Coordinates of C-alpha atoms and ligand atoms in Angstrom, one line a residue:
X1 CA 83.8 144.5 116.8
X2 CA 81.0 142.4 115.4
X3 CA 80.3 143.0 111.7
X4 CA 76.6 143.6 111.0
X5 CA 75.0 141.4 108.3
X6 CA 73.1 142.8 105.3
X7 CA 69.4 141.8 105.4
X8 CA 67.3 141.2 102.3
X9 CA 63.8 140.1 101.3
X10 CA 64.0 136.4 100.4
X11 CA 60.3 136.1 99.3
X12 CA 57.0 137.9 99.3
X13 CA 53.4 136.8 99.5
X14 CA 49.9 138.2 99.8
X15 CA 46.3 137.0 100.3
X16 CA 42.9 138.7 100.2
X17 CA 39.6 137.0 101.1
X18 CA 37.4 136.1 98.1
X19 CA 34.3 138.2 98.9
X20 CA 34.4 141.5 96.9
X21 CA 32.4 144.5 98.0
X22 CA 32.2 147.2 95.4
X23 CA 31.3 150.8 96.0
X24 CA 27.8 150.0 94.6
X25 CA 27.4 147.3 97.3
X26 CA 28.2 149.9 100.0
X27 CA 25.6 152.3 98.4
X28 CA 23.0 149.7 99.5
X29 CA 24.3 149.8 103.1
X30 CA 24.8 153.6 103.6
X31 CA 24.2 157.0 102.1
X32 CA 27.3 157.1 99.8
X33 CA 28.0 157.0 96.1
X34 CA 30.6 155.3 93.9
X35 CA 31.5 158.8 92.6
X36 CA 32.2 160.2 96.1
X37 CA 34.4 157.3 97.0
X38 CA 36.4 157.2 93.8
X39 CA 36.9 160.9 93.6
X40 CA 38.1 161.2 97.2
X41 CA 40.1 158.0 97.6
X42 CA 40.5 156.1 94.3
X43 CA 38.9 153.0 95.8
X44 CA 36.5 151.0 93.7
X45 CA 36.2 147.8 95.7
X46 CA 37.6 146.0 98.7
X47 CA 37.5 142.5 100.2
X48 CA 35.8 141.5 103.5
X49 CA 36.5 138.2 105.2
X50 CA 33.6 136.0 106.2
X51 CA 32.6 135.8 109.9
X52 CA 34.8 133.3 111.7
X53 CA 37.9 134.1 109.7
X54 CA 40.5 136.0 111.7
X55 CA 43.4 138.1 110.7
X56 CA 45.8 135.2 111.4
X57 CA 43.9 133.0 108.8
X58 CA 44.6 135.7 106.2
X59 CA 48.2 136.0 107.4
X60 CA 48.8 132.3 107.2
X61 CA 47.8 132.2 103.5
X62 CA 50.1 135.2 102.7
X63 CA 52.9 133.6 104.8
X64 CA 52.7 130.3 102.8
X65 CA 53.1 132.2 99.6
X66 CA 56.1 134.2 101.0
X67 CA 57.8 131.0 102.3
X68 CA 57.3 129.2 99.0
X69 CA 58.8 132.2 97.1
X70 CA 61.7 132.2 99.6
X71 CA 62.2 128.5 99.3
X72 CA 61.8 127.9 103.0
X73 CA 59.5 125.9 105.2
X74 CA 57.8 126.6 108.5
X75 CA 60.6 124.7 110.3
X76 CA 63.2 127.2 108.9
X77 CA 61.5 130.3 110.4
X78 CA 63.3 131.6 113.5
X79 CA 60.8 134.3 114.6
X80 CA 57.4 135.8 113.6
X81 CA 56.6 139.5 113.7
X82 CA 52.9 140.2 113.2
X83 CA 51.9 143.8 112.4
X84 CA 48.2 144.4 112.8
X85 CA 45.7 146.7 114.4
X86 CA 42.8 144.2 114.1
X87 CA 44.1 141.1 116.0
X88 CA 42.1 137.9 116.4
X89 CA 41.9 138.5 120.2
X90 CA 42.6 141.5 122.4
X91 CA 45.2 139.1 123.9
X92 CA 47.1 136.9 123.2
X93 CA 48.4 138.5 120.0
X94 CA 47.9 137.1 116.5
X95 CA 51.6 136.1 116.3
X96 CA 51.0 133.0 118.3
X97 CA 47.9 132.2 116.2
X98 CA 50.1 132.3 113.2
X99 CA 52.9 130.2 114.9
X100 CA 50.3 127.5 115.5
X101 CA 48.6 127.7 112.1
X102 CA 52.0 127.4 110.2
X103 CA 53.3 124.6 112.5
X104 CA 56.5 126.5 113.3
X105 CA 58.6 125.4 116.2
X106 CA 58.3 127.1 119.6
X107 CA 59.9 130.2 118.1
X108 CA 59.3 133.7 119.3
X109 CA 56.2 135.3 117.9
X110 CA 54.9 138.8 118.7
X111 CA 52.5 141.5 117.6
X112 CA 53.6 144.9 116.6
X113 CA 50.8 147.5 116.8
X114 CA 51.7 150.5 114.7
X115 CA 48.8 150.7 112.3
X116 CA 49.6 151.7 108.8
X117 CA 53.3 152.0 109.7
X118 CA 53.4 148.6 111.3
X119 CA 55.1 146.9 108.4
X120 CA 58.0 149.4 108.3
X121 CA 58.4 149.2 112.1
X122 CA 58.5 145.4 111.7
X123 CA 61.0 145.7 108.9
X124 CA 63.3 147.7 111.1
X125 CA 62.9 145.2 114.0
X126 CA 63.6 142.2 111.8
X127 CA 66.6 143.9 110.3
X128 CA 68.1 144.5 113.7
X129 CA 67.5 140.9 114.8
X130 CA 69.0 139.4 111.6
X131 CA 71.9 141.9 111.1
X132 CA 73.0 141.2 114.7
X133 CA 73.1 137.5 114.1
X134 CA 70.3 136.7 116.6
X135 CA 68.0 135.1 114.0
X136 CA 68.5 134.0 110.4
X137 CA 65.0 133.8 109.0
X138 CA 62.2 136.1 110.1
X139 CA 58.6 135.9 108.8
X140 CA 57.2 139.5 108.9
X141 CA 53.5 139.8 108.1
X142 CA 51.2 142.8 107.9
X143 CA 47.5 141.7 108.0
X144 CA 44.1 143.3 108.8
X145 CA 40.5 142.3 109.2
X146 CA 39.2 145.8 109.2
X147 CA 35.7 144.7 108.3
X148 CA 35.1 143.6 111.9
X149 CA 35.4 147.1 113.3
X150 CA 34.0 149.5 110.8
X151 CA 30.5 151.0 110.9
X152 CA 28.9 150.0 107.7
X153 CA 26.0 152.5 108.1
X154 CA 25.7 156.2 107.1
X155 CA 27.0 157.1 110.6
X156 CA 30.3 155.5 109.9
X157 CA 30.6 156.2 106.1
X158 CA 33.6 158.6 106.3
X159 CA 35.8 155.7 107.6
X160 CA 34.0 152.6 106.4
X161 CA 34.3 153.2 102.7
X162 CA 38.1 153.4 103.0
X163 CA 39.1 150.1 104.5
X164 CA 39.5 146.5 103.4
X165 CA 40.8 143.1 104.6
X166 CA 44.0 141.6 103.4
X167 CA 47.5 140.3 104.3
X168 CA 51.0 140.6 103.0
X169 CA 54.1 138.8 104.1
X170 CA 57.9 138.7 103.6
X171 CA 60.6 136.3 104.6
X172 CA 63.8 138.1 105.6
X173 CA 67.2 136.7 105.9
X174 CA 70.9 137.6 105.6
X175 CA 72.1 138.7 102.2
X176 CA 75.0 136.9 100.6
X177 CA 75.6 140.0 98.4
X178 CA 76.5 142.9 100.7
X179 CA 75.3 145.4 98.0
X180 CA 71.8 144.0 98.1
X181 CA 69.4 144.4 101.0
X182 CA 67.8 146.9 103.3
X183 CA 69.9 150.0 103.4
X184 CA 68.1 151.7 106.2
X185 CA 64.7 152.3 107.8
X186 CA 63.7 155.7 109.2
X187 CA 60.8 155.8 111.7
X188 CA 58.9 158.6 113.4
X189 CA 55.9 159.2 115.7
X190 CA 54.0 162.1 117.2
X191 CA 51.5 161.3 119.9
X192 CA 50.2 164.8 119.9
X193 CA 47.9 163.5 117.1
X194 CA 46.9 160.2 118.7
X195 CA 43.2 161.4 118.8
X196 CA 43.0 162.3 115.1
X197 CA 42.6 158.6 114.1
X198 CA 41.7 156.1 116.8
X199 CA 39.6 153.2 118.0
X200 CA 39.3 154.1 121.6
X201 CA 36.8 151.7 123.2
X202 CA 36.9 149.3 124.9
X203 CA 39.5 151.5 126.7
X204 CA 41.6 150.1 129.5
X205 CA 41.8 153.7 130.8
X206 CA 38.1 153.5 131.8
X207 CA 36.1 151.5 134.3
X208 CA 34.1 149.9 132.9
X209 CA 36.2 149.6 129.7
X210 CA 32.9 149.9 127.7
X211 CA 29.3 150.4 128.5
X212 CA 26.0 149.6 126.7
X213 CA 25.6 153.3 126.1
X214 CA 29.0 153.6 124.4
X215 CA 28.1 150.8 122.1
X216 CA 24.8 152.4 121.3
X217 CA 26.7 155.6 120.5
X218 CA 29.1 153.7 118.2
X219 CA 32.1 154.5 120.4
X220 CA 33.5 151.0 119.6
X221 CA 34.0 152.1 115.9
X222 CA 37.1 154.1 114.7
X223 CA 37.1 157.9 114.6
X224 CA 39.1 159.8 112.0
X225 CA 39.6 163.5 111.4
X226 CA 40.2 162.8 107.7
X227 CA 41.3 166.2 106.6
X228 CA 43.8 166.4 109.5
X229 CA 45.3 163.0 108.6
X230 CA 45.4 163.9 104.9
X231 CA 47.2 167.2 105.6
X232 CA 49.9 165.5 107.7
X233 CA 50.3 162.5 105.4
X234 CA 51.1 164.6 102.3
X235 CA 53.8 166.5 104.3
X236 CA 55.4 163.7 106.3
X237 CA 55.7 161.1 103.6
X238 CA 57.8 163.1 101.2
X239 CA 59.8 164.4 104.2
X240 CA 60.7 161.0 105.4
X241 CA 61.5 159.8 101.8
X242 CA 63.9 162.8 101.5
X243 CA 65.4 161.9 104.9
X244 CA 66.2 158.4 103.7
X245 CA 67.6 159.5 100.4
X246 CA 69.8 162.2 102.1
X247 CA 71.1 159.7 104.5
X248 CA 72.6 157.8 101.6
X249 CA 73.4 160.8 99.4
X250 CA 70.9 159.6 96.9
X251 CA 68.3 161.5 94.7
X252 CA 64.6 160.8 94.1
X253 CA 65.5 160.0 90.5
X254 CA 67.8 157.2 91.7
X255 CA 64.8 155.2 93.0
X256 CA 63.4 152.6 90.5
X257 CA 60.2 151.9 92.4
X258 CA 58.2 153.7 95.1
X259 CA 56.1 151.4 97.3
X260 CA 53.7 153.5 99.3
X261 CA 51.1 152.7 102.0
X262 CA 47.6 152.6 100.4
X263 CA 45.5 155.1 102.4
X264 CA 44.3 157.3 99.6
X265 CA 45.3 157.5 95.9
X266 CA 45.3 161.3 96.2
X267 CA 47.9 161.1 99.0
X268 CA 50.2 159.0 96.9
X269 CA 49.8 161.2 93.8
X270 CA 50.7 164.2 96.0
X271 CA 53.8 162.5 97.4
X272 CA 55.1 161.7 93.9
X273 CA 54.4 165.3 92.8
X274 CA 56.5 166.6 95.8
X275 CA 59.3 164.2 94.8
X276 CA 58.9 165.3 91.1
X277 CA 58.6 161.6 90.1
X278 CA 56.2 160.1 87.5
X279 CA 53.3 157.8 88.6
X280 CA 54.9 155.1 86.5
X281 CA 57.5 154.7 89.3
X282 CA 54.9 153.4 91.7
X283 CA 52.3 150.7 91.9
X284 CA 48.9 151.2 93.7
X285 CA 46.4 148.6 94.5
X286 CA 44.0 150.7 96.6
X287 CA 41.5 150.7 93.7
X288 CA 41.0 146.9 94.3
X289 CA 41.7 146.5 98.0
X290 CA 41.1 149.8 99.8
X291 CA 43.3 150.6 102.8
X292 CA 44.6 147.4 104.4
X293 CA 46.8 149.3 106.9
X294 CA 49.7 147.2 108.0
X295 CA 49.1 144.8 105.0
X296 CA 49.2 147.5 102.3
X297 CA 52.9 147.8 101.8
X298 CA 53.7 144.1 101.7
X299 CA 50.7 143.5 99.4
X300 CA 52.0 146.1 96.9
X301 CA 55.5 144.7 97.2
X302 CA 54.3 141.2 96.4
X303 CA 52.3 142.3 93.4
X304 CA 55.4 144.2 92.1
X305 CA 57.8 141.2 92.8
X306 CA 55.5 138.8 91.0
X307 CA 55.1 141.2 88.1
X308 CA 58.9 141.5 87.8
X309 CA 58.8 145.2 88.5
X310 CA 62.2 145.1 90.4
X311 CA 65.5 143.9 88.9
X312 CA 68.4 142.8 91.1
X313 CA 70.1 145.9 92.5
X314 CA 67.1 148.2 91.8
X315 CA 66.6 150.9 94.5
X316 CA 63.2 150.5 96.1
X317 CA 61.8 153.1 98.5
X318 CA 58.9 152.4 100.8
X319 CA 57.0 155.0 102.8
X320 CA 54.0 155.0 105.2
X321 CA 51.9 157.3 107.3
X322 CA 49.1 156.3 109.8
X323 CA 47.4 156.5 113.1
X324 CA 49.6 157.7 116.1
X325 CA 50.7 159.6 114.1
X326 CA 53.4 157.2 113.0
X327 CA 55.3 157.3 109.7
X328 CA 58.5 156.0 108.1
X329 CA 60.5 155.1 105.1
X330 CA 62.8 152.2 104.0
X331 CA 65.3 152.0 101.3
X332 CA 66.5 148.7 99.9
X333 CA 68.5 147.4 97.0
X334 CA 66.4 144.6 95.6
Ligands
ACO1 N1 30.0 159.2 101.2 C1 29.4 160.4 100.9 N2 29.7 161.5 101.6 C2 30.5 161.4 102.6 C3 31.2 160.2 103.0 C4 30.9 159.1 102.2 N3 31.4 157.9 102.4 N4 32.0 160.4 104.0 C5 31.9 161.7 104.3 N5 31.0 162.3 103.5 C6 30.6 163.7 103.5 C7 31.0 164.5 104.7 O1 29.9 164.3 105.7 C8 31.1 165.9 104.2 O2 29.8 166.4 104.1 P1 29.4 167.9 104.6 O3 30.3 168.8 103.7 O4 28.0 168.1 104.3 O5 29.8 168.0 106.0 C9 31.6 165.8 102.8 O6 31.4 164.4 102.4 C10 33.1 166.1 102.7 O7 33.8 165.4 103.6 P2 35.3 165.7 103.9 O8 35.8 164.9 105.1 O9 35.6 167.1 103.8 O10 36.0 165.0 102.6 P3 37.5 165.0 102.2 O11 37.6 165.6 100.8 O12 38.4 165.5 103.2 O13 37.8 163.4 102.0 C11 38.8 161.6 103.1 C12 37.6 162.6 103.1 C13 38.7 160.7 101.9 C14 38.6 160.7 104.4 C15 40.1 162.3 103.2 O14 40.1 163.3 104.2 C16 41.3 161.3 103.5 O15 41.7 160.5 102.6 N6 42.0 161.5 104.6 C17 43.1 160.6 104.9 C18 42.7 159.2 105.3 C19 44.0 158.5 105.7 O16 45.0 158.7 105.2 N7 43.9 157.7 106.8 C20 45.1 157.2 107.4 C21 45.4 155.9 107.3 S1 44.5 154.9 108.2 C22 45.4 154.2 109.5 O17 46.5 154.6 109.9 C23 44.7 153.2 110.3

């Protein structure tokens, strides 16, 4: 029987566009207040990319940092997995944009559309490819250009104040130390809640896919039942962390660092409370970048890696929850 290889993160990177939009800036665009946004979400500012910049441009910057940290070059990458819900084009996917931008060979490149859980779904996919021996070096990116599809007026304020643009990337490869690497990834979905958080139009279920009237009604912007999402997030995230820990007969106390999706600071505080863990065991950047969906986890991971938050062998636990609903957790020995 073939022996599966351990898979580890060889390098991390992140990039955010330079233009900062504070809550005060949003106050000028819609009926909202800095106080409302901070109290509800913890967000103080976010970045929006300039028109003409696509999600693959942000991803390419993050990827360059991750490849430099891993000590590899574009020619060394065997496959690209691109997690995003805000691709450059409807098709082809942003994976091929990134392949071209980086100057990789004619390697496989594909998009993975699982919203805020996209990075963890990508991690699981990359782990399977590498552990089986199919590929040696995979570039996994999570990147979003949310600013393109949010309604920055009072009509869209419930969603618009939460999201930002950014990219995070990791290079993954086989681990020479069997004790270090990704221990497991646990993934879930429940389509019963697909309409609680969605961007429906243009819809390929409809003919025409979008009308002038739909645009006038703002149907091309995301819809979110915020309370419904919040309620499920604070239940599912601790549940899936416990699932991962139980699988390895580990305890919440054994984890050195929790890396959570950045949807809402209150969600992450609640998850740690459920786990009876102190806030010092996590790192949040939502205050500075807002919710960057698929990019959030790799962005937090990169900030932690560069700040030296993880020592070799430390147990790191990641968890996410997002549209679909989809959710998941990953445990790794750094
Ligand atoms: N500024 C000021 N007032 C606002 C704003 C705003 N930006 N947005 C909404 N309001 C108003 C509402 O209209 C409402 O007014 P009303 O009481 O007169 O009707 C009031 O504020 C309260 O609104 P609620 O929705 O009850 O506020 P809540 O406390 O639930 O917080 C929030 C809203 C922050 C969205 C919260 O529900 C949340 O964080 N939900 C989860 C978000 C999330 O996790 N998303 C998933 C990830 S994204 C992904 O997967 C793509």
